[in-house]
Amino acid sequence: MGYATCFVCGQENDKGLHIHFHKDGENGVRASFLAEPWHEGWPGIQHGGVTSAILDEATAYVTFFMGVVAVTAQLQVEFQDPIRVGERVEIEAHPTKVTRRIVEVDASIRGTDGALKARSHAKMMILSQQQKEEMGLANLP
């Protein structure tokens, strides 16, 4: 998205995850990620907050690639199988419903073997110009 300091995608954030999301089809996104020791919660397992942040960012990239500025209004995460430290995972997200003010997005994280690790359903609120100004985001398209 071009936000160099973003925790999930910012390439200039020394403490960030440095995930690069790319378009997949018309409105979907994809990325991959390797869980490192400093992402750990329980011994050998990626922290659930890191997993949730990745799903939230995938969701945000869907709206970004759709050309709208939106914020997460609701994020429901289901954890299916632990992501192990040292494990590479694949992330994908796509919109499921679009209205004038809300974009609903489903996202998932799977192991390279296709096993579902986590999934989410989100409601992204499209910001009006006034809301963008109030949040200090007026210069965004």
PDB file of N, CA and C in Angstrom, residues 38-134:
ATOM      1  N   TRP A  38      10.492 -14.843  16.704  1.00  0.00           N
ATOM      2  CA  TRP A  38      10.016 -13.647  17.408  1.00  0.00           C
ATOM      3  C   TRP A  38       8.522 -13.400  17.196  1.00  0.00           C
ATOM      4  N   HIS A  39       7.838 -14.285  16.437  1.00  0.00           N
ATOM      5  CA  HIS A  39       6.381 -14.207  16.274  1.00  0.00           C
ATOM      6  C   HIS A  39       5.677 -15.173  17.230  1.00  0.00           C
ATOM      7  N   GLU A  40       6.449 -15.808  18.081  1.00  0.00           N
ATOM      8  CA  GLU A  40       5.970 -16.871  18.949  1.00  0.00           C
ATOM      9  C   GLU A  40       5.090 -16.363  20.076  1.00  0.00           C
ATOM     10  N   GLY A  41       4.052 -17.144  20.392  1.00  0.00           N
ATOM     11  CA  GLY A  41       3.237 -16.967  21.586  1.00  0.00           C
ATOM     12  C   GLY A  41       3.604 -18.107  22.516  1.00  0.00           C
ATOM     13  N   TRP A  42       2.880 -19.219  22.393  1.00  0.00           N
ATOM     14  CA  TRP A  42       3.300 -20.438  23.089  1.00  0.00           C
ATOM     15  C   TRP A  42       4.555 -20.975  22.417  1.00  0.00           C
ATOM     16  N   PRO A  43       5.356 -21.770  23.131  1.00  0.00           N
ATOM     17  CA  PRO A  43       6.605 -22.289  22.545  1.00  0.00           C
ATOM     18  C   PRO A  43       6.372 -22.983  21.198  1.00  0.00           C
ATOM     19  N   GLY A  44       7.058 -22.461  20.184  1.00  0.00           N
ATOM     20  CA  GLY A  44       7.003 -23.064  18.857  1.00  0.00           C
ATOM     21  C   GLY A  44       5.776 -22.732  18.031  1.00  0.00           C
ATOM     22  N   ILE A  45       4.878 -21.890  18.566  1.00  0.00           N
ATOM     23  CA  ILE A  45       3.620 -21.570  17.877  1.00  0.00           C
ATOM     24  C   ILE A  45       3.498 -20.062  17.703  1.00  0.00           C
ATOM     25  N   GLN A  46       3.119 -19.642  16.486  1.00  0.00           N
ATOM     26  CA  GLN A  46       2.919 -18.222  16.214  1.00  0.00           C
ATOM     27  C   GLN A  46       1.801 -17.661  17.095  1.00  0.00           C
ATOM     28  N   HIS A  47       2.012 -16.469  17.624  1.00  0.00           N
ATOM     29  CA  HIS A  47       1.026 -15.786  18.471  1.00  0.00           C
ATOM     30  C   HIS A  47      -0.247 -15.523  17.660  1.00  0.00           C
ATOM     31  N   GLY A  48      -1.400 -15.728  18.294  1.00  0.00           N
ATOM     32  CA  GLY A  48      -2.683 -15.508  17.616  1.00  0.00           C
ATOM     33  C   GLY A  48      -2.893 -14.068  17.195  1.00  0.00           C
ATOM     34  N   GLY A  49      -2.303 -13.136  17.905  1.00  0.00           N
ATOM     35  CA  GLY A  49      -2.414 -11.732  17.520  1.00  0.00           C
ATOM     36  C   GLY A  49      -1.701 -11.446  16.216  1.00  0.00           C
ATOM     37  N   VAL A  50      -0.583 -12.119  15.987  1.00  0.00           N
ATOM     38  CA  VAL A  50       0.130 -11.975  14.713  1.00  0.00           C
ATOM     39  C   VAL A  50      -0.726 -12.553  13.595  1.00  0.00           C
ATOM     40  N   THR A  51      -1.309 -13.714  13.832  1.00  0.00           N
ATOM     41  CA  THR A  51      -2.196 -14.334  12.844  1.00  0.00           C
ATOM     42  C   THR A  51      -3.365 -13.406  12.527  1.00  0.00           C
ATOM     43  N   SER A  52      -3.969 -12.826  13.547  1.00  0.00           N
ATOM     44  CA  SER A  52      -5.099 -11.908  13.339  1.00  0.00           C
ATOM     45  C   SER A  52      -4.680 -10.671  12.564  1.00  0.00           C
ATOM     46  N   ALA A  53      -3.503 -10.134  12.869  1.00  0.00           N
ATOM     47  CA  ALA A  53      -3.011  -8.957  12.150  1.00  0.00           C
ATOM     48  C   ALA A  53      -2.803  -9.271  10.672  1.00  0.00           C
ATOM     49  N   ILE A  54      -2.302 -10.453  10.367  1.00  0.00           N
ATOM     50  CA  ILE A  54      -2.092 -10.846   8.972  1.00  0.00           C
ATOM     51  C   ILE A  54      -3.426 -10.930   8.238  1.00  0.00           C
ATOM     52  N   LEU A  55      -4.428 -11.542   8.864  1.00  0.00           N
ATOM     53  CA  LEU A  55      -5.746 -11.640   8.235  1.00  0.00           C
ATOM     54  C   LEU A  55      -6.366 -10.259   8.036  1.00  0.00           C
ATOM     55  N   ASP A  56      -6.206  -9.381   9.026  1.00  0.00           N
ATOM     56  CA  ASP A  56      -6.737  -8.018   8.923  1.00  0.00           C
ATOM     57  C   ASP A  56      -6.068  -7.268   7.764  1.00  0.00           C
ATOM     58  N   GLU A  57      -4.768  -7.428   7.629  1.00  0.00           N
ATOM     59  CA  GLU A  57      -4.051  -6.732   6.549  1.00  0.00           C
ATOM     60  C   GLU A  57      -4.452  -7.258   5.177  1.00  0.00           C
ATOM     61  N   ALA A  58      -4.629  -8.572   5.060  1.00  0.00           N
ATOM     62  CA  ALA A  58      -5.087  -9.146   3.789  1.00  0.00           C
ATOM     63  C   ALA A  58      -6.443  -8.549   3.408  1.00  0.00           C
ATOM     64  N   THR A  59      -7.300  -8.413   4.412  1.00  0.00           N
ATOM     65  CA  THR A  59      -8.615  -7.815   4.205  1.00  0.00           C
ATOM     66  C   THR A  59      -8.486  -6.368   3.722  1.00  0.00           C
ATOM     67  N   ALA A  60      -7.603  -5.618   4.346  1.00  0.00           N
ATOM     68  CA  ALA A  60      -7.406  -4.215   3.965  1.00  0.00           C
ATOM     69  C   ALA A  60      -6.875  -4.096   2.542  1.00  0.00           C
ATOM     70  N   TYR A  61      -6.033  -5.034   2.133  1.00  0.00           N
ATOM     71  CA  TYR A  61      -5.504  -4.982   0.775  1.00  0.00           C
ATOM     72  C   TYR A  61      -6.587  -5.224  -0.268  1.00  0.00           C
ATOM     73  N   VAL A  62      -7.608  -5.999   0.076  1.00  0.00           N
ATOM     74  CA  VAL A  62      -8.723  -6.197  -0.863  1.00  0.00           C
ATOM     75  C   VAL A  62      -9.350  -4.850  -1.189  1.00  0.00           C
ATOM     76  N   THR A  63      -9.668  -4.067  -0.151  1.00  0.00           N
ATOM     77  CA  THR A  63     -10.302  -2.770  -0.414  1.00  0.00           C
ATOM     78  C   THR A  63      -9.331  -1.802  -1.083  1.00  0.00           C
ATOM     79  N   PHE A  64      -8.060  -1.860  -0.707  1.00  0.00           N
ATOM     80  CA  PHE A  64      -7.055  -1.002  -1.340  1.00  0.00           C
ATOM     81  C   PHE A  64      -7.003  -1.248  -2.845  1.00  0.00           C
ATOM     82  N   PHE A  65      -6.940  -2.512  -3.235  1.00  0.00           N
ATOM     83  CA  PHE A  65      -6.887  -2.839  -4.664  1.00  0.00           C
ATOM     84  C   PHE A  65      -8.212  -2.544  -5.374  1.00  0.00           C
ATOM     85  N   MET A  66      -9.304  -2.439  -4.600  1.00  0.00           N
ATOM     86  CA  MET A  66     -10.585  -2.031  -5.187  1.00  0.00           C
ATOM     87  C   MET A  66     -10.637  -0.519  -5.388  1.00  0.00           C
ATOM     88  N   GLY A  67      -9.674   0.208  -4.829  1.00  0.00           N
ATOM     89  CA  GLY A  67      -9.608   1.647  -5.014  1.00  0.00           C
ATOM     90  C   GLY A  67     -10.409   2.447  -4.010  1.00  0.00           C
ATOM     91  N   VAL A  68     -10.715   1.855  -2.859  1.00  0.00           N
ATOM     92  CA  VAL A  68     -11.450   2.589  -1.826  1.00  0.00           C
ATOM     93  C   VAL A  68     -10.630   2.619  -0.541  1.00  0.00           C
ATOM     94  N   VAL A  69     -10.865   3.652   0.258  1.00  0.00           N
ATOM     95  CA  VAL A  69     -10.226   3.762   1.563  1.00  0.00           C
ATOM     96  C   VAL A  69     -11.233   3.261   2.590  1.00  0.00           C
ATOM     97  N   ALA A  70     -10.843   2.223   3.315  1.00  0.00           N
ATOM     98  CA  ALA A  70     -11.764   1.598   4.266  1.00  0.00           C
ATOM     99  C   ALA A  70     -11.002   1.215   5.531  1.00  0.00           C
ATOM    100  N   VAL A  71     -11.733   1.097   6.619  1.00  0.00           N
ATOM    101  CA  VAL A  71     -11.167   0.641   7.879  1.00  0.00           C
ATOM    102  C   VAL A  71     -11.957  -0.579   8.353  1.00  0.00           C
ATOM    103  N   THR A  72     -11.313  -1.381   9.160  1.00  0.00           N
ATOM    104  CA  THR A  72     -11.967  -2.580   9.672  1.00  0.00           C
ATOM    105  C   THR A  72     -13.011  -2.190  10.708  1.00  0.00           C
ATOM    106  N   ALA A  73     -14.261  -2.551  10.443  1.00  0.00           N
ATOM    107  CA  ALA A  73     -15.345  -2.310  11.393  1.00  0.00           C
ATOM    108  C   ALA A  73     -15.574  -3.551  12.252  1.00  0.00           C
ATOM    109  N   GLN A  74     -15.329  -4.722  11.675  1.00  0.00           N
ATOM    110  CA  GLN A  74     -15.525  -5.976  12.396  1.00  0.00           C
ATOM    111  C   GLN A  74     -14.605  -7.023  11.801  1.00  0.00           C
ATOM    112  N   LEU A  75     -13.966  -7.806  12.663  1.00  0.00           N
ATOM    113  CA  LEU A  75     -13.093  -8.889  12.221  1.00  0.00           C
ATOM    114  C   LEU A  75     -13.348 -10.095  13.108  1.00  0.00           C
ATOM    115  N   GLN A  76     -13.844 -11.165  12.512  1.00  0.00           N
ATOM    116  CA  GLN A  76     -14.087 -12.417  13.232  1.00  0.00           C
ATOM    117  C   GLN A  76     -13.050 -13.426  12.759  1.00  0.00           C
ATOM    118  N   VAL A  77     -12.249 -13.930  13.693  1.00  0.00           N
ATOM    119  CA  VAL A  77     -11.175 -14.857  13.361  1.00  0.00           C
ATOM    120  C   VAL A  77     -11.476 -16.220  13.963  1.00  0.00           C
ATOM    121  N   GLU A  78     -11.270 -17.252  13.161  1.00  0.00           N
ATOM    122  CA  GLU A  78     -11.368 -18.634  13.626  1.00  0.00           C
ATOM    123  C   GLU A  78      -9.999 -19.275  13.456  1.00  0.00           C
ATOM    124  N   PHE A  79      -9.463 -19.791  14.555  1.00  0.00           N
ATOM    125  CA  PHE A  79      -8.171 -20.477  14.525  1.00  0.00           C
ATOM    126  C   PHE A  79      -8.438 -21.970  14.359  1.00  0.00           C
ATOM    127  N   GLN A  80      -7.839 -22.579  13.348  1.00  0.00           N
ATOM    128  CA  GLN A  80      -8.101 -23.978  13.050  1.00  0.00           C
ATOM    129  C   GLN A  80      -6.963 -24.905  13.466  1.00  0.00           C
ATOM    130  N   ASP A  81      -5.727 -24.493  13.188  1.00  0.00           N
ATOM    131  CA  ASP A  81      -4.560 -25.339  13.418  1.00  0.00           C
ATOM    132  C   ASP A  81      -3.370 -24.413  13.680  1.00  0.00           C
ATOM    133  N   PRO A  82      -2.543 -24.694  14.662  1.00  0.00           N
ATOM    134  CA  PRO A  82      -1.435 -23.783  14.974  1.00  0.00           C
ATOM    135  C   PRO A  82      -0.490 -23.563  13.787  1.00  0.00           C
ATOM    136  N   ILE A  83      -0.013 -22.334  13.681  1.00  0.00           N
ATOM    137  CA  ILE A  83       1.057 -22.019  12.734  1.00  0.00           C
ATOM    138  C   ILE A  83       2.353 -22.172  13.510  1.00  0.00           C
ATOM    139  N   ARG A  84       3.197 -23.065  13.065  1.00  0.00           N
ATOM    140  CA  ARG A  84       4.433 -23.386  13.778  1.00  0.00           C
ATOM    141  C   ARG A  84       5.552 -22.440  13.368  1.00  0.00           C
ATOM    142  N   VAL A  85       6.404 -22.104  14.313  1.00  0.00           N
ATOM    143  CA  VAL A  85       7.594 -21.329  14.006  1.00  0.00           C
ATOM    144  C   VAL A  85       8.393 -22.109  12.963  1.00  0.00           C
ATOM    145  N   GLY A  86       8.838 -21.418  11.919  1.00  0.00           N
ATOM    146  CA  GLY A  86       9.564 -22.052  10.823  1.00  0.00           C
ATOM    147  C   GLY A  86       8.671 -22.533   9.699  1.00  0.00           C
ATOM    148  N   GLU A  87       7.367 -22.399   9.862  1.00  0.00           N
ATOM    149  CA  GLU A  87       6.412 -22.852   8.843  1.00  0.00           C
ATOM    150  C   GLU A  87       6.080 -21.717   7.887  1.00  0.00           C
ATOM    151  N   ARG A  88       6.080 -22.026   6.591  1.00  0.00           N
ATOM    152  CA  ARG A  88       5.645 -21.061   5.583  1.00  0.00           C
ATOM    153  C   ARG A  88       4.158 -21.269   5.344  1.00  0.00           C
ATOM    154  N   VAL A  89       3.428 -20.165   5.278  1.00  0.00           N
ATOM    155  CA  VAL A  89       1.987 -20.221   5.042  1.00  0.00           C
ATOM    156  C   VAL A  89       1.614 -19.328   3.860  1.00  0.00           C
ATOM    157  N   GLU A  90       0.450 -19.630   3.289  1.00  0.00           N
ATOM    158  CA  GLU A  90      -0.099 -18.865   2.168  1.00  0.00           C
ATOM    159  C   GLU A  90      -1.350 -18.136   2.656  1.00  0.00           C
ATOM    160  N   ILE A  91      -1.458 -16.877   2.278  1.00  0.00           N
ATOM    161  CA  ILE A  91      -2.556 -16.019   2.712  1.00  0.00           C
ATOM    162  C   ILE A  91      -3.362 -15.621   1.484  1.00  0.00           C
ATOM    163  N   GLU A  92      -4.669 -15.635   1.609  1.00  0.00           N
ATOM    164  CA  GLU A  92      -5.504 -15.131   0.511  1.00  0.00           C
ATOM    165  C   GLU A  92      -6.753 -14.484   1.084  1.00  0.00           C
ATOM    166  N   ALA A  93      -7.304 -13.547   0.320  1.00  0.00           N
ATOM    167  CA  ALA A  93      -8.529 -12.864   0.725  1.00  0.00           C
ATOM    168  C   ALA A  93      -9.282 -12.414  -0.519  1.00  0.00           C
ATOM    169  N   HIS A  94     -10.604 -12.337  -0.387  1.00  0.00           N
ATOM    170  CA  HIS A  94     -11.435 -11.872  -1.499  1.00  0.00           C
ATOM    171  C   HIS A  94     -12.746 -11.310  -0.946  1.00  0.00           C
ATOM    172  N   PRO A  95     -13.337 -10.350  -1.671  1.00  0.00           N
ATOM    173  CA  PRO A  95     -14.602  -9.773  -1.208  1.00  0.00           C
ATOM    174  C   PRO A  95     -15.750 -10.767  -1.421  1.00  0.00           C
ATOM    175  N   THR A  96     -16.700 -10.745  -0.495  1.00  0.00           N
ATOM    176  CA  THR A  96     -17.875 -11.611  -0.627  1.00  0.00           C
ATOM    177  C   THR A  96     -19.154 -10.809  -0.827  1.00  0.00           C
ATOM    178  N   LYS A  97     -19.141  -9.539  -0.417  1.00  0.00           N
ATOM    179  CA  LYS A  97     -20.311  -8.677  -0.588  1.00  0.00           C
ATOM    180  C   LYS A  97     -19.840  -7.233  -0.594  1.00  0.00           C
ATOM    181  N   VAL A  98     -20.373  -6.442  -1.521  1.00  0.00           N
ATOM    182  CA  VAL A  98     -19.997  -5.031  -1.617  1.00  0.00           C
ATOM    183  C   VAL A  98     -21.270  -4.198  -1.675  1.00  0.00           C
ATOM    184  N   THR A  99     -21.359  -3.237  -0.751  1.00  0.00           N
ATOM    185  CA  THR A  99     -22.451  -2.268  -0.786  1.00  0.00           C
ATOM    186  C   THR A  99     -21.836  -0.875  -0.882  1.00  0.00           C
ATOM    187  N   ARG A 100     -22.669   0.121  -0.812  1.00  0.00           N
ATOM    188  CA  ARG A 100     -22.182   1.500  -0.925  1.00  0.00           C
ATOM    189  C   ARG A 100     -21.215   1.861   0.195  1.00  0.00           C
ATOM    190  N   ARG A 101     -21.401   1.316   1.402  1.00  0.00           N
ATOM    191  CA  ARG A 101     -20.586   1.699   2.557  1.00  0.00           C
ATOM    192  C   ARG A 101     -19.763   0.565   3.167  1.00  0.00           C
ATOM    193  N   ILE A 102     -20.073  -0.680   2.815  1.00  0.00           N
ATOM    194  CA  ILE A 102     -19.426  -1.832   3.455  1.00  0.00           C
ATOM    195  C   ILE A 102     -18.910  -2.808   2.398  1.00  0.00           C
ATOM    196  N   VAL A 103     -17.694  -3.309   2.638  1.00  0.00           N
ATOM    197  CA  VAL A 103     -17.157  -4.416   1.841  1.00  0.00           C
ATOM    198  C   VAL A 103     -16.918  -5.560   2.817  1.00  0.00           C
ATOM    199  N   GLU A 104     -17.555  -6.700   2.557  1.00  0.00           N
ATOM    200  CA  GLU A 104     -17.317  -7.883   3.376  1.00  0.00           C
ATOM    201  C   GLU A 104     -16.238  -8.714   2.701  1.00  0.00           C
ATOM    202  N   VAL A 105     -15.306  -9.225   3.504  1.00  0.00           N
ATOM    203  CA  VAL A 105     -14.142  -9.927   2.970  1.00  0.00           C
ATOM    204  C   VAL A 105     -13.897 -11.207   3.767  1.00  0.00           C
ATOM    205  N   ASP A 106     -13.651 -12.290   3.058  1.00  0.00           N
ATOM    206  CA  ASP A 106     -13.204 -13.535   3.665  1.00  0.00           C
ATOM    207  C   ASP A 106     -11.717 -13.693   3.394  1.00  0.00           C
ATOM    208  N   ALA A 107     -10.973 -14.098   4.417  1.00  0.00           N
ATOM    209  CA  ALA A 107      -9.535 -14.311   4.278  1.00  0.00           C
ATOM    210  C   ALA A 107      -9.174 -15.640   4.923  1.00  0.00           C
ATOM    211  N   SER A 108      -8.060 -16.223   4.475  1.00  0.00           N
ATOM    212  CA  SER A 108      -7.613 -17.474   5.073  1.00  0.00           C
ATOM    213  C   SER A 108      -6.092 -17.567   5.035  1.00  0.00           C
ATOM    214  N   ILE A 109      -5.588 -18.385   5.943  1.00  0.00           N
ATOM    215  CA  ILE A 109      -4.175 -18.725   5.982  1.00  0.00           C
ATOM    216  C   ILE A 109      -4.102 -20.243   5.932  1.00  0.00           C
ATOM    217  N   ARG A 110      -3.311 -20.749   4.991  1.00  0.00           N
ATOM    218  CA  ARG A 110      -3.162 -22.200   4.831  1.00  0.00           C
ATOM    219  C   ARG A 110      -1.693 -22.569   4.819  1.00  0.00           C
ATOM    220  N   GLY A 111      -1.426 -23.772   5.279  1.00  0.00           N
ATOM    221  CA  GLY A 111      -0.078 -24.304   5.163  1.00  0.00           C
ATOM    222  C   GLY A 111       0.218 -24.591   3.705  1.00  0.00           C
ATOM    223  N   THR A 112       1.476 -24.826   3.384  1.00  0.00           N
ATOM    224  CA  THR A 112       1.831 -25.120   1.989  1.00  0.00           C
ATOM    225  C   THR A 112       1.209 -26.429   1.515  1.00  0.00           C
ATOM    226  N   ASP A 113       0.762 -27.267   2.465  1.00  0.00           N
ATOM    227  CA  ASP A 113       0.063 -28.507   2.108  1.00  0.00           C
ATOM    228  C   ASP A 113      -1.431 -28.279   1.910  1.00  0.00           C
ATOM    229  N   GLY A 114      -1.895 -27.037   2.064  1.00  0.00           N
ATOM    230  CA  GLY A 114      -3.302 -26.705   1.882  1.00  0.00           C
ATOM    231  C   GLY A 114      -4.133 -26.770   3.157  1.00  0.00           C
ATOM    232  N   ALA A 115      -3.546 -27.216   4.264  1.00  0.00           N
ATOM    233  CA  ALA A 115      -4.295 -27.322   5.517  1.00  0.00           C
ATOM    234  C   ALA A 115      -4.676 -25.935   6.031  1.00  0.00           C
ATOM    235  N   LEU A 116      -5.945 -25.762   6.383  1.00  0.00           N
ATOM    236  CA  LEU A 116      -6.441 -24.487   6.888  1.00  0.00           C
ATOM    237  C   LEU A 116      -5.878 -24.224   8.275  1.00  0.00           C
ATOM    238  N   LYS A 117      -5.236 -23.075   8.439  1.00  0.00           N
ATOM    239  CA  LYS A 117      -4.666 -22.664   9.724  1.00  0.00           C
ATOM    240  C   LYS A 117      -5.587 -21.684  10.454  1.00  0.00           C
ATOM    241  N   ALA A 118      -6.107 -20.705   9.721  1.00  0.00           N
ATOM    242  CA  ALA A 118      -7.004 -19.705  10.289  1.00  0.00           C
ATOM    243  C   ALA A 118      -7.797 -19.068   9.165  1.00  0.00           C
ATOM    244  N   ARG A 119      -8.953 -18.540   9.538  1.00  0.00           N
ATOM    245  CA  ARG A 119      -9.765 -17.816   8.548  1.00  0.00           C
ATOM    246  C   ARG A 119     -10.498 -16.693   9.253  1.00  0.00           C
ATOM    247  N   SER A 120     -10.926 -15.735   8.442  1.00  0.00           N
ATOM    248  CA  SER A 120     -11.644 -14.608   9.027  1.00  0.00           C
ATOM    249  C   SER A 120     -12.742 -14.127   8.092  1.00  0.00           C
ATOM    250  N   HIS A 121     -13.671 -13.435   8.690  1.00  0.00           N
ATOM    251  CA  HIS A 121     -14.694 -12.712   7.951  1.00  0.00           C
ATOM    252  C   HIS A 121     -14.665 -11.294   8.502  1.00  0.00           C
ATOM    253  N   ALA A 122     -14.579 -10.318   7.625  1.00  0.00           N
ATOM    254  CA  ALA A 122     -14.482  -8.924   8.050  1.00  0.00           C
ATOM    255  C   ALA A 122     -15.506  -8.058   7.353  1.00  0.00           C
ATOM    256  N   LYS A 123     -15.873  -6.995   8.034  1.00  0.00           N
ATOM    257  CA  LYS A 123     -16.677  -5.931   7.440  1.00  0.00           C
ATOM    258  C   LYS A 123     -15.797  -4.697   7.430  1.00  0.00           C
ATOM    259  N   MET A 124     -15.543  -4.185   6.231  1.00  0.00           N
ATOM    260  CA  MET A 124     -14.717  -3.001   6.044  1.00  0.00           C
ATOM    261  C   MET A 124     -15.632  -1.824   5.728  1.00  0.00           C
ATOM    262  N   MET A 125     -15.503  -0.761   6.517  1.00  0.00           N
ATOM    263  CA  MET A 125     -16.326   0.426   6.307  1.00  0.00           C
ATOM    264  C   MET A 125     -15.602   1.380   5.367  1.00  0.00           C
ATOM    265  N   ILE A 126     -16.251   1.696   4.258  1.00  0.00           N
ATOM    266  CA  ILE A 126     -15.695   2.646   3.297  1.00  0.00           C
ATOM    267  C   ILE A 126     -15.843   4.049   3.881  1.00  0.00           C
ATOM    268  N   LEU A 127     -14.742   4.773   3.936  1.00  0.00           N
ATOM    269  CA  LEU A 127     -14.755   6.103   4.542  1.00  0.00           C
ATOM    270  C   LEU A 127     -15.237   7.165   3.567  1.00  0.00           C
ATOM    271  N   SER A 128     -16.064   8.058   4.084  1.00  0.00           N
ATOM    272  CA  SER A 128     -16.465   9.236   3.310  1.00  0.00           C
ATOM    273  C   SER A 128     -15.301  10.224   3.329  1.00  0.00           C
ATOM    274  N   GLN A 129     -15.376  11.250   2.520  1.00  0.00           N
ATOM    275  CA  GLN A 129     -14.323  12.266   2.527  1.00  0.00           C
ATOM    276  C   GLN A 129     -14.209  12.919   3.900  1.00  0.00           C
ATOM    277  N   GLN A 130     -15.339  13.187   4.526  1.00  0.00           N
ATOM    278  CA  GLN A 130     -15.331  13.801   5.854  1.00  0.00           C
ATOM    279  C   GLN A 130     -14.651  12.872   6.865  1.00  0.00           C
ATOM    280  N   GLN A 131     -14.952  11.588   6.812  1.00  0.00           N
ATOM    281  CA  GLN A 131     -14.323  10.638   7.736  1.00  0.00           C
ATOM    282  C   GLN A 131     -12.817  10.548   7.499  1.00  0.00           C
ATOM    283  N   LYS A 132     -12.420  10.575   6.228  1.00  0.00           N
ATOM    284  CA  LYS A 132     -10.986  10.562   5.932  1.00  0.00           C
ATOM    285  C   LYS A 132     -10.310  11.796   6.527  1.00  0.00           C
ATOM    286  N   GLU A 133     -10.952  12.946   6.402  1.00  0.00           N
ATOM    287  CA  GLU A 133     -10.393  14.186   6.950  1.00  0.00           C
ATOM    288  C   GLU A 133     -10.294  14.096   8.473  1.00  0.00           C
ATOM    289  N   GLU A 134     -11.331  13.585   9.131  1.00  0.00           N
ATOM    290  CA  GLU A 134     -11.334  13.464  10.587  1.00  0.00           C
ATOM    291  C   GLU A 134     -10.238  12.515  11.078  1.00  0.00           C
TER     292      GLU A 134
END
